mmCIF file of C-alpha atoms and ligand atoms in Angstrom:
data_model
loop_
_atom_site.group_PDB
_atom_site.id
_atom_site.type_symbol
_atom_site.label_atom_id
_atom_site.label_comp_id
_atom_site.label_asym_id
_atom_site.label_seq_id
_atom_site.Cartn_x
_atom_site.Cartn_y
_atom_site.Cartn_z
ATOM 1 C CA UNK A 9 62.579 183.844 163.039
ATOM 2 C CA UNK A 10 63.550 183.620 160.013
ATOM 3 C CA UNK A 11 67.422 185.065 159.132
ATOM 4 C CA UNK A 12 68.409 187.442 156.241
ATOM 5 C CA UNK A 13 70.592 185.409 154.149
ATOM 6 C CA UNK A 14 74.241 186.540 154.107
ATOM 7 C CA UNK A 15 75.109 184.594 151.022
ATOM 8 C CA UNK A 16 72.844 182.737 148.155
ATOM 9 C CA UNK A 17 75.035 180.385 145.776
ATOM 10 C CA UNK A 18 73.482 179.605 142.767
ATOM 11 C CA UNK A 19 74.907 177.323 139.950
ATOM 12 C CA UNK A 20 74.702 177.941 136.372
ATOM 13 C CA UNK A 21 77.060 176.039 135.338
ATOM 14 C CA UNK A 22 78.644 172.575 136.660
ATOM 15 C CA UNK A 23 80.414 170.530 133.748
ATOM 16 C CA UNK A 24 83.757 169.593 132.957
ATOM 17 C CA UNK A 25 85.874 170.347 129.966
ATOM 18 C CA UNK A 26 83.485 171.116 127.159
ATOM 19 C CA UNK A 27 79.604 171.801 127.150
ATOM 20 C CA UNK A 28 77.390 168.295 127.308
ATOM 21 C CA UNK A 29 73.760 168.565 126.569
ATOM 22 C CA UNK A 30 71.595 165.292 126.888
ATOM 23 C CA UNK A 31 71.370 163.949 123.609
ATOM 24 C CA UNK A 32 68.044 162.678 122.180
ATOM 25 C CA UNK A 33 68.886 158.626 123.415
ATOM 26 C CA UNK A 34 69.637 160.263 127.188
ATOM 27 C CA UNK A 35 66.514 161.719 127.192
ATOM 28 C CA UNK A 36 64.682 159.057 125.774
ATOM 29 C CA UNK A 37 65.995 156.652 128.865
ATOM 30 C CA UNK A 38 65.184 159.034 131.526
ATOM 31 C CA UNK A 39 61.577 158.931 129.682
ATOM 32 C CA UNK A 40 61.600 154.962 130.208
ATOM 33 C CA UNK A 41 63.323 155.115 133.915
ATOM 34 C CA UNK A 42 60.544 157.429 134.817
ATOM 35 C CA UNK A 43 57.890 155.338 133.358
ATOM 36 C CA UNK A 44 59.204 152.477 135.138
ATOM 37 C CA UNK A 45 59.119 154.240 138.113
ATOM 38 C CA UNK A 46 55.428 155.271 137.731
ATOM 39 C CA UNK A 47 54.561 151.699 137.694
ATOM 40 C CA UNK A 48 57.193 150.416 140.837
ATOM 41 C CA UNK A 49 55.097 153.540 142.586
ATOM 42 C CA UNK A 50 51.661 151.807 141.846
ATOM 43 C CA UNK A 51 50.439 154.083 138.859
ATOM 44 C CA UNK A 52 49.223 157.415 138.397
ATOM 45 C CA UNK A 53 45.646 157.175 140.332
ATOM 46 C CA UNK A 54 48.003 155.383 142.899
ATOM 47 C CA UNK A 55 50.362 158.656 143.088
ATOM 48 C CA UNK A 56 48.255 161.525 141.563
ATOM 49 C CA UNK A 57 44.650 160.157 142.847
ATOM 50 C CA UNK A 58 42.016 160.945 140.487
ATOM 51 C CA UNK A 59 42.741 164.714 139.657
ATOM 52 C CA UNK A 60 46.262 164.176 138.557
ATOM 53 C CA UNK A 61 46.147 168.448 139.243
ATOM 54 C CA UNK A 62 49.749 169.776 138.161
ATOM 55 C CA UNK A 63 50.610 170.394 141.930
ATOM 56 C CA UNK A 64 50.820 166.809 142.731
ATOM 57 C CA UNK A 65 52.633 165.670 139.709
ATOM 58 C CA UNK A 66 55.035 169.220 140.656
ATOM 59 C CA UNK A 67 55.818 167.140 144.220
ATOM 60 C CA UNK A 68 55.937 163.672 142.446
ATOM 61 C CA UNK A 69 58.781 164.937 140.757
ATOM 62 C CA UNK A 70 60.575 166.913 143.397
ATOM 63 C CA UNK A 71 60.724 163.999 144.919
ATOM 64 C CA UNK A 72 62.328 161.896 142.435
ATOM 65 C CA UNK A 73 66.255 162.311 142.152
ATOM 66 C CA UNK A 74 67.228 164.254 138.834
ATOM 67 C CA UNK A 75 68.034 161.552 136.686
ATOM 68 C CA UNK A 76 64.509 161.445 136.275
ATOM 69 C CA UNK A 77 63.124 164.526 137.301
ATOM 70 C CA UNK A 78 65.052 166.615 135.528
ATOM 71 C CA UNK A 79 69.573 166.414 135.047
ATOM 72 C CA UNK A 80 72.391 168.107 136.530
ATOM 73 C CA UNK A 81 73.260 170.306 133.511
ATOM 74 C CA UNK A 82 75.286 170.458 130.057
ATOM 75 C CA UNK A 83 76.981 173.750 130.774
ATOM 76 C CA UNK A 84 80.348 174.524 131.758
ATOM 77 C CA UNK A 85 81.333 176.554 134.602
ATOM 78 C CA UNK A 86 79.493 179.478 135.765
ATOM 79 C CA UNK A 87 78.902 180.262 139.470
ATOM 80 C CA UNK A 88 76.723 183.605 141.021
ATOM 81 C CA UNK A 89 76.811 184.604 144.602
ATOM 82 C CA UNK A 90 75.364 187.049 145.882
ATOM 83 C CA UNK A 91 76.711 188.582 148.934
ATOM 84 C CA UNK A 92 74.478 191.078 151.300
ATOM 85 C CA UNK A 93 75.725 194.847 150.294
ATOM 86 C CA UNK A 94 78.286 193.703 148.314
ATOM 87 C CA UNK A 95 77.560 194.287 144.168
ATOM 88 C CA UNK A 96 77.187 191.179 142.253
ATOM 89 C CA UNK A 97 79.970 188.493 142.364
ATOM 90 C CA UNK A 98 80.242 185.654 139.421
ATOM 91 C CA UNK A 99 83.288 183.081 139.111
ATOM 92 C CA UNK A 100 84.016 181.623 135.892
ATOM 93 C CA UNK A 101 82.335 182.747 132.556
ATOM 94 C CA UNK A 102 81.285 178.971 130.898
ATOM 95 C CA UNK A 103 78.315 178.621 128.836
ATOM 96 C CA UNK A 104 76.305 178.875 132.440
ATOM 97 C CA UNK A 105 76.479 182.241 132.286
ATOM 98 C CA UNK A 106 74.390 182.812 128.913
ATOM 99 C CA UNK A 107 71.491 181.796 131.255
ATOM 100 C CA UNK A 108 72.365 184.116 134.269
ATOM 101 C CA UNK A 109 72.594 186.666 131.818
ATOM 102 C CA UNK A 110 69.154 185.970 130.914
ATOM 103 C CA UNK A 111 68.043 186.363 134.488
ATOM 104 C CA UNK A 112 70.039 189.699 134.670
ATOM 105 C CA UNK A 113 68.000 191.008 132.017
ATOM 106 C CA UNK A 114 65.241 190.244 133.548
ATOM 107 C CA UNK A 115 66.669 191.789 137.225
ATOM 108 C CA UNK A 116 67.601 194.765 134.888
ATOM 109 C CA UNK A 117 63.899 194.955 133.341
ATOM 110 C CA UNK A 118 62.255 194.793 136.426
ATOM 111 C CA UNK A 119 64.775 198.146 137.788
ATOM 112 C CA UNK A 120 66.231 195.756 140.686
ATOM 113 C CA UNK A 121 69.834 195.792 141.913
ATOM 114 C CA UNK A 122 71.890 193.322 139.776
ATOM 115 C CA UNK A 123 72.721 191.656 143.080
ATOM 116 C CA UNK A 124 69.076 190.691 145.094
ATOM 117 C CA UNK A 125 71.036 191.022 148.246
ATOM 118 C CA UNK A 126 72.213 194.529 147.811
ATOM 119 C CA UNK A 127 70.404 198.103 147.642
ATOM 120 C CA UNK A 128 73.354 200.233 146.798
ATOM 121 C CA UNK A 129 72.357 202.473 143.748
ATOM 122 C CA UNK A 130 76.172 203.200 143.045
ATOM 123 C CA UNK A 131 76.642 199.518 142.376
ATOM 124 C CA UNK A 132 73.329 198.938 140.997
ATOM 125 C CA UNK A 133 74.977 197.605 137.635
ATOM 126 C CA UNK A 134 78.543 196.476 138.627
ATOM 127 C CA UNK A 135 79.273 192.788 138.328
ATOM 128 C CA UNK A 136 82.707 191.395 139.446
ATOM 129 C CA UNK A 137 83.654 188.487 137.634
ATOM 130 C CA UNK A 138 86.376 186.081 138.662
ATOM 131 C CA UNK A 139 88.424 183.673 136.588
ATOM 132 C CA UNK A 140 89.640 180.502 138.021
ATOM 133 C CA UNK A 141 91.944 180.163 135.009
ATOM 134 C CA UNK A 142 91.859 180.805 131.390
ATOM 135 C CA UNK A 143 90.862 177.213 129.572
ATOM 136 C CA UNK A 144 88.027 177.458 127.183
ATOM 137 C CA UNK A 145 85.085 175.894 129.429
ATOM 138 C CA UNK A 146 85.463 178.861 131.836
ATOM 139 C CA UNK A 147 85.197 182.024 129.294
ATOM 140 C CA UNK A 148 83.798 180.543 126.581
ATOM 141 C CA UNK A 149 80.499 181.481 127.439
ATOM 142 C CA UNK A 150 80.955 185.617 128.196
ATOM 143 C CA UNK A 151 80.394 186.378 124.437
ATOM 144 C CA UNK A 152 77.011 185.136 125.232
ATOM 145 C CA UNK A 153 76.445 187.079 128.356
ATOM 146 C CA UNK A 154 73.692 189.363 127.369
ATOM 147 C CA UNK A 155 74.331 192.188 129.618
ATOM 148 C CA UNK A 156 77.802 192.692 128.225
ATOM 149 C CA UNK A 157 75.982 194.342 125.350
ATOM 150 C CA UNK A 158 73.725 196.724 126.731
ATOM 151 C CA UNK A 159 74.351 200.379 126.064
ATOM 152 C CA UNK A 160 73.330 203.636 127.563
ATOM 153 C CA UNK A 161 71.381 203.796 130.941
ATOM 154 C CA UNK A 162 71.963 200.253 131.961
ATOM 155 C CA UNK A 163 75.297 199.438 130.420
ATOM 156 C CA UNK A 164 77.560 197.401 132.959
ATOM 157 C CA UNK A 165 80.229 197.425 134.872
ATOM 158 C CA UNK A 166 82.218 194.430 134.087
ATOM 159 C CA UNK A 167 85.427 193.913 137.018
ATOM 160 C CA UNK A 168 87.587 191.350 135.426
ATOM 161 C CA UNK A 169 89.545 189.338 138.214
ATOM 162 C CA UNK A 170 92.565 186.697 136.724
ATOM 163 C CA UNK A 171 95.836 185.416 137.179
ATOM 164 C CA UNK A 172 98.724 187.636 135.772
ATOM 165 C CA UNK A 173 100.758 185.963 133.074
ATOM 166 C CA UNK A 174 104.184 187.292 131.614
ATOM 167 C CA UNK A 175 102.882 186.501 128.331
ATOM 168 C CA UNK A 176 99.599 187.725 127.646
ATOM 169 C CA UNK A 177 97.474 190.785 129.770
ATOM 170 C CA UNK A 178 94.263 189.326 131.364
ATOM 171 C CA UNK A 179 92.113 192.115 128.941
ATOM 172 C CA UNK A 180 94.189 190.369 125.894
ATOM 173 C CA UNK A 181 93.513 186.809 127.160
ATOM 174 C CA UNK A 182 89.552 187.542 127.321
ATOM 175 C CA UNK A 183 89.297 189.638 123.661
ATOM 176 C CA UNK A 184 91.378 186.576 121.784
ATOM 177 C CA UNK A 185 88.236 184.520 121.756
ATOM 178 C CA UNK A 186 86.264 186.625 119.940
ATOM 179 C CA UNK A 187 89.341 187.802 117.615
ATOM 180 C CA UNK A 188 87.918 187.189 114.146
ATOM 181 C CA UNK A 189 86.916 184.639 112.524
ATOM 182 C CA UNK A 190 86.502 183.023 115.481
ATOM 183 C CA UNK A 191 83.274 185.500 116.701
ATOM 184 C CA UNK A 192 81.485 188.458 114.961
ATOM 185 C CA UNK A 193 81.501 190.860 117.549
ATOM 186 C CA UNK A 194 84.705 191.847 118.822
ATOM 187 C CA UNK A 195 85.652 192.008 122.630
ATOM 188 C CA UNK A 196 86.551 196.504 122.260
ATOM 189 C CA UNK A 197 83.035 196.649 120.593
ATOM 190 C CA UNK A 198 80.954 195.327 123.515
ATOM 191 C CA UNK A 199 79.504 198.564 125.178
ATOM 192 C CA UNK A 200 79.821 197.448 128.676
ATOM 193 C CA UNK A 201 82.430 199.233 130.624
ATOM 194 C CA UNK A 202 85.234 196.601 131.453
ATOM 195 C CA UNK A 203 88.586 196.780 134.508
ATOM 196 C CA UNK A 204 90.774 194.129 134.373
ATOM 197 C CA UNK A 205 92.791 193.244 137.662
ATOM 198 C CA UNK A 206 95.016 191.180 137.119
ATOM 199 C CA UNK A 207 96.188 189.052 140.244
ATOM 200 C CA UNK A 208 99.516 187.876 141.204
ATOM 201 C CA UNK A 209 100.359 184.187 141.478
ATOM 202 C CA UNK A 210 102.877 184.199 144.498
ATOM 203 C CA UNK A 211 101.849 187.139 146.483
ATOM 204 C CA UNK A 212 98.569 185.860 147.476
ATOM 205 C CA UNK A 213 96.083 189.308 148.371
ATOM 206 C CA UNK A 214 92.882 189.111 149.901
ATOM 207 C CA UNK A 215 90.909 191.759 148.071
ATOM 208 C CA UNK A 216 87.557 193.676 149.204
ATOM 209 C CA UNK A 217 84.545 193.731 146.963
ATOM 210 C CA UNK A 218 81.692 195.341 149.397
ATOM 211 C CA UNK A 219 80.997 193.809 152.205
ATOM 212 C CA UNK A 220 82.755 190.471 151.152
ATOM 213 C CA UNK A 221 86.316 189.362 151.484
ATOM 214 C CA UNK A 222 87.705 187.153 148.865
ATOM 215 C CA UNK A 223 91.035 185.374 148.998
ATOM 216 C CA UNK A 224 92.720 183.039 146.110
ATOM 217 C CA UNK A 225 94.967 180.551 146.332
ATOM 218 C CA UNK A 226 96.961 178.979 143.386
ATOM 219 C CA UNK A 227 96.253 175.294 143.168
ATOM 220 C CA UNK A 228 97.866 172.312 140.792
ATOM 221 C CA UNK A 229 96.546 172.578 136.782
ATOM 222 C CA UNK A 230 97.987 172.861 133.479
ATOM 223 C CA UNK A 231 98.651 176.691 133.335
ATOM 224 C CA UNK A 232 97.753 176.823 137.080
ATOM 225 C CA UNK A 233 94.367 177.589 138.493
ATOM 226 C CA UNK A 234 93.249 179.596 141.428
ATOM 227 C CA UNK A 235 90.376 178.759 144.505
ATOM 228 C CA UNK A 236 88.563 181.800 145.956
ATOM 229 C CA UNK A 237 87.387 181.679 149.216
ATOM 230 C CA UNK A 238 84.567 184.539 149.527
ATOM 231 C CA UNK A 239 83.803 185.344 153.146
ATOM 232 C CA UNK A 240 80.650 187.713 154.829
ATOM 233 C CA UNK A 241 79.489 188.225 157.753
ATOM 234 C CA UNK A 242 80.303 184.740 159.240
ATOM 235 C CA UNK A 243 79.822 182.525 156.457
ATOM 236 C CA UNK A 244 82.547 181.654 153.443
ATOM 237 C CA UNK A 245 82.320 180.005 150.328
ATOM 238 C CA UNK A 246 85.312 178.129 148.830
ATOM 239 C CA UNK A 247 85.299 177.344 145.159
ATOM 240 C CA UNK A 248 88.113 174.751 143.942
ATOM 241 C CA UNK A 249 87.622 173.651 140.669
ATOM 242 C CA UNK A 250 90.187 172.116 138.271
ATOM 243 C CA UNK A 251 92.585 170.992 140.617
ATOM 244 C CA UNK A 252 94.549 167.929 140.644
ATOM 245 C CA UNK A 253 95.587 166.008 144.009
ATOM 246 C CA UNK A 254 98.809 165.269 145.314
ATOM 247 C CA UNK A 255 99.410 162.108 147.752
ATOM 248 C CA UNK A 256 98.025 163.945 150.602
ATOM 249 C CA UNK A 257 94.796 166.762 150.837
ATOM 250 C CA UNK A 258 96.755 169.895 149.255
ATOM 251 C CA UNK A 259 97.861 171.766 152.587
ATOM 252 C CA UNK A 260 97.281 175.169 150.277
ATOM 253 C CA UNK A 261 93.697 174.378 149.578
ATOM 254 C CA UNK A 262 92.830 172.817 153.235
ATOM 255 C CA UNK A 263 94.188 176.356 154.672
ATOM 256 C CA UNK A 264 91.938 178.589 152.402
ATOM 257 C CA UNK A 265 88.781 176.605 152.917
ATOM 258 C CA UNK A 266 89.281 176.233 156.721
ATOM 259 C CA UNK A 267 86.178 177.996 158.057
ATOM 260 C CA UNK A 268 83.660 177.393 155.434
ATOM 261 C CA UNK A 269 80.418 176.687 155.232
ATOM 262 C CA UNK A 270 80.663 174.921 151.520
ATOM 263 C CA UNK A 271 83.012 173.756 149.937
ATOM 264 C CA UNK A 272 82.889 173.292 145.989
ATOM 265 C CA UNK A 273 85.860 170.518 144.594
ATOM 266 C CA UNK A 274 86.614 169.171 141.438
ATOM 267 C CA UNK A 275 85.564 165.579 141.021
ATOM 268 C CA UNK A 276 85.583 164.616 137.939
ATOM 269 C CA UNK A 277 87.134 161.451 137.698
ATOM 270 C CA UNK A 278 86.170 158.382 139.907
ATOM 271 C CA UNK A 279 89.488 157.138 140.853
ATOM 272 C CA UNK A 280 89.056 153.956 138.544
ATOM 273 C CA UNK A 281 89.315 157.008 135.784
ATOM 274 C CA UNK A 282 92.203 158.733 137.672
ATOM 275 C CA UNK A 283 94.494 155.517 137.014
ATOM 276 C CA UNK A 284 93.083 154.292 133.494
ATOM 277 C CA UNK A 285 91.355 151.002 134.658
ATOM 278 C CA UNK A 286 90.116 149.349 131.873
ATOM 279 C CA UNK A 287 86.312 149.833 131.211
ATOM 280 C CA UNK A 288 85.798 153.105 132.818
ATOM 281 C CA UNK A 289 83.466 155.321 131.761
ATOM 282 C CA UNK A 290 86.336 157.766 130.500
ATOM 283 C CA UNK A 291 87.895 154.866 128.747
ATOM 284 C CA UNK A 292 91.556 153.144 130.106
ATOM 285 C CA UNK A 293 93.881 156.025 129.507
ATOM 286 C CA UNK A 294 95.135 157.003 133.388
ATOM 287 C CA UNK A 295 93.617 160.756 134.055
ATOM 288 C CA UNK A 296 97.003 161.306 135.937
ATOM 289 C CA UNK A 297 98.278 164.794 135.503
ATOM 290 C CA UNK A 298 94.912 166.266 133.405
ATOM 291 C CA UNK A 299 94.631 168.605 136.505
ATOM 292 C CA UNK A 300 91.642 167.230 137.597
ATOM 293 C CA UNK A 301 90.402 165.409 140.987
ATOM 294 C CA UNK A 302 87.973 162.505 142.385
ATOM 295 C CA UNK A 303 85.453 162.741 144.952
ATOM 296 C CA UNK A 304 87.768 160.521 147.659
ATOM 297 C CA UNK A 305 90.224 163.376 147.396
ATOM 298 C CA UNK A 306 87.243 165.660 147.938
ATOM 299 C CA UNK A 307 86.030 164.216 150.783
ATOM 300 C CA UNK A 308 89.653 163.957 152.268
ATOM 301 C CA UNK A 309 90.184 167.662 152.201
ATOM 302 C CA UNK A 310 86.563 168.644 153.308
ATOM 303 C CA UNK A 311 87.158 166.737 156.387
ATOM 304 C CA UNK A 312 90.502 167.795 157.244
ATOM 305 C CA UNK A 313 89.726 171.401 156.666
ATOM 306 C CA UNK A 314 86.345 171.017 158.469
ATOM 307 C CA UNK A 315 84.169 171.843 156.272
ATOM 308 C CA UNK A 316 80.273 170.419 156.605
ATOM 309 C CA UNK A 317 79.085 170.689 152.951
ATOM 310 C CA UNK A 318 81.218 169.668 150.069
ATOM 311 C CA UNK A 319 79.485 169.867 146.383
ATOM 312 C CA UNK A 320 81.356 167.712 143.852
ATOM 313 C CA UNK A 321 81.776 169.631 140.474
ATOM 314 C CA UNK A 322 82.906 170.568 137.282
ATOM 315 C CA UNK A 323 81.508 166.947 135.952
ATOM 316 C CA UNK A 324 83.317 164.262 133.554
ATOM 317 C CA UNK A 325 81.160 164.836 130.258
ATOM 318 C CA UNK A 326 80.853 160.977 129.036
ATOM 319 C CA UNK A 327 79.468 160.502 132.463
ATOM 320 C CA UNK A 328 75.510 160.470 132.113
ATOM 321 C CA UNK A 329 73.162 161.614 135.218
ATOM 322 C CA UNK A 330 72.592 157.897 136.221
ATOM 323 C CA UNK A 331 76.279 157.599 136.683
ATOM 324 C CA UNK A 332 76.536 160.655 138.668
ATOM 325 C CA UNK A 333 74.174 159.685 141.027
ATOM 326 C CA UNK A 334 76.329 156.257 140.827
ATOM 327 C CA UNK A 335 79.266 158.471 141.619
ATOM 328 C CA UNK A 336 77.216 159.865 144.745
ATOM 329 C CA UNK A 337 75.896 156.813 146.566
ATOM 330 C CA UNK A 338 80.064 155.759 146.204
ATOM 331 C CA UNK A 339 81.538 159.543 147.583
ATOM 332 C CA UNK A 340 78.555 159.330 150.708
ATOM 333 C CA UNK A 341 79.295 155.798 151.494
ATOM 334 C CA UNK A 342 83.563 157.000 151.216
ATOM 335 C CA UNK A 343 82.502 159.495 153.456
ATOM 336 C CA UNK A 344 80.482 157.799 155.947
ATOM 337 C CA UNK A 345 84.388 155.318 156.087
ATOM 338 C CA UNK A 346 85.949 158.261 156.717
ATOM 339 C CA UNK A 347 83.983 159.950 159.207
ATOM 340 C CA UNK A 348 84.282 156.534 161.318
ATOM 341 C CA UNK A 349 87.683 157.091 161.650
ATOM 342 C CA UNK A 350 88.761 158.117 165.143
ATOM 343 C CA UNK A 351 90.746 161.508 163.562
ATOM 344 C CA UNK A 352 87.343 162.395 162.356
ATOM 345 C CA UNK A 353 85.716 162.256 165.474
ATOM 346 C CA UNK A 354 83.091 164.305 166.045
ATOM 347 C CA UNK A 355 83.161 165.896 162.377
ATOM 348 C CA UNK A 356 80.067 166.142 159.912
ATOM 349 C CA UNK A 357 80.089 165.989 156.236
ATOM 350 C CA UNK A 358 76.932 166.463 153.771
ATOM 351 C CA UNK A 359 78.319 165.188 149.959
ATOM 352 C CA UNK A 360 75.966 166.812 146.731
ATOM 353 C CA UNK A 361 76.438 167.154 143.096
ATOM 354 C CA UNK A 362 76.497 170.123 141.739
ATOM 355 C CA UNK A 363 73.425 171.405 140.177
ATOM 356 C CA UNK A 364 72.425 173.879 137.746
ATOM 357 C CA UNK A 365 69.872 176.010 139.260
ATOM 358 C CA UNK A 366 71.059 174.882 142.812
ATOM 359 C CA UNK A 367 70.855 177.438 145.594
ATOM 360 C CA UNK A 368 72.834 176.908 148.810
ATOM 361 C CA UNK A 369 71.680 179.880 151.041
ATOM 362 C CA UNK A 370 73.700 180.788 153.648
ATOM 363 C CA UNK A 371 72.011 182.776 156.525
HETATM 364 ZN ZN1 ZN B 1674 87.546 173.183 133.441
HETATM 365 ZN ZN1 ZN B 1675 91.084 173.741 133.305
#
């Protein structure tokens, strides 16, 4: 029997620091790896047969890795999940969310519920929105977010969820990007219907959004960053992105992902660009204190907080889709070190990259 899925996690958005699309050269060496590949393979009558009909060449490249079946994505930060009866739930507005927005419209269009897993016609247009933190890569892309501009019957519901600052409110923080000249249409002159909540740093709340819990945790950036751990029915979610490591797995970040199913982490330094050695692919300036994190440290605190799936994010932008998968075959063969261990008896661990357009259904 097939189960109703709880939770469906679907990335929009998975890079680091400032939007990277493959230039023309990038493209133009996947084109060559693939041809290359085609021959190793034996040819196209070899692989296609005779037809070459679209479906075979469809499973040819599913089965290639996406460095040369497709990439992992240019655009910063933007995650969905949808939660059975719970309205829609987003964290992090990056340029992945111009694309969601597209697929909203088309949810919208179509007279579905916002959220795929949910029937409720009171929430039927309500999206809640949560920021991690306030740097550019994770709001720079709500100005683009189509359904903030609809108007009359389908104009949204846009919940605002960030950390409270003494300086600025959290409605302030989000307008001053499109203050002019910076953007045409100002933030008051959207017509979707906006609530900011503004979340405290030290008392730690776990809030209700339908039938999902979420819980945040303050972790170690510049300005300070929060995870959310969204739990249903069973299943939970932890999102950590832009977070730096201490000397040991952050207690604070092992205790809010204890339980979960998946674990997102920050790893966007390999740890010969954490300390600045020279020929990295970020160059020899030590990473140390940029607020960000490597995939060793991921793996450290997926395994001490017992978590089976870890997805490594929020990826270095000089760092091409070749060297990601580079980065990969190193975190799974870290892992595989770690789980010999005898304190990680027993354990399991799955390492992936992050993804746009990846779905991890929970069910
Ligand atoms: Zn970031
Ligand atoms: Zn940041």
């Amino acid at each position: 029997m097939v189960r109703k899925p709880v939770m469906n996690i679907t990335f929009w958005g998975v890079r680091g620091s400032v939007p990277a699309p493959l230039t023309a050269r990038q493209i133009r060496e996947k084109q060559i790896a693939l041809i290359e590949r085609i021959i190793k393979d034996g040819g196209t009558k070899k692989i296609f047969g005779a037809a070459s009909a679209n479906e075979a060449i469809e499973e040819y490249l599913k089965s290639l890795p996406p460095s040369l079946s497709g990439t992992y994505g240019g655009d910063t930060t933007c995650v969905e999940v949808q939660v059975a009866d719970a309205p829609l739930i987003l964290i992090d507005a990056g340029t992945g969310i111009r694309h969601l927005g597209r697929e909203i419209m088309r949810r919208l269009i179509a007279r579905e519920h916002v959220n795929p897993l949910c029937c409720d016609e009171r929430t039927k247009h309500d999206i809640h929105l949560f920021f991690t933190h306030f740097h550019w890569d994770h709001l720079q892309g709500f100005p683009f977010f189509a359904p903030g501009f609809l108007a009359g019957n389908n104009r949204m519901n846009v919940h605002f969820y960030g950390k409270k600052t003494t300086q600025q409110r959290l409605a302030d923080v989000l307008s001053g990007q499109q203050e002019c000249p910076n953007f045409p249409v100002a933030w008051d002159d959207m017509p979707c219907d906006r609530f900011a909540h503004e979340l405290h740093r030290l008392d730690r709340e776990t809030l209700h959004v339908g039938a999902a819990t979420i819980t945040y945790q303050e972790l170690t950036h510049p300005d300070a960053v929060f995870a959310y751990a969204i739990e249903a029915a069973g299943h939970k979610f932890t999102f950590a992105t832009d977070t730096e490591h201490k000397s040991v797995p952050d207690s604070r970040l092992i205790n809010i992902a204890k339980g979960s199913t998946v674990l997102y982490y920050d790893a966007q330094y390999a740890p010969e660009d954490y300390v600045g050695t020279k020929g990295s692919v970020t160059g020899n300036t030590p990473k140390f204190d940029w607020g960000h994190s490597t995939y060793e440290w991921g793996v450290r605190t997926a395994l001490e907080a017992s978590v089976p799936i870890l997805i490594l994010g929020h990826h270095e932008p000089a760092r091409d889709d070749f060297q990601l998968e580079e980065l990969l075959v190193r975190a799974q063969a870290y892992s595989r070190k770690m789980l010999s261990l005898p304190e990680n008896k027993g354990k399991q661990l799955t390492v992936k990259l992050a993804q746009d357009g990846h779905q991890e259904i929970l069910a």
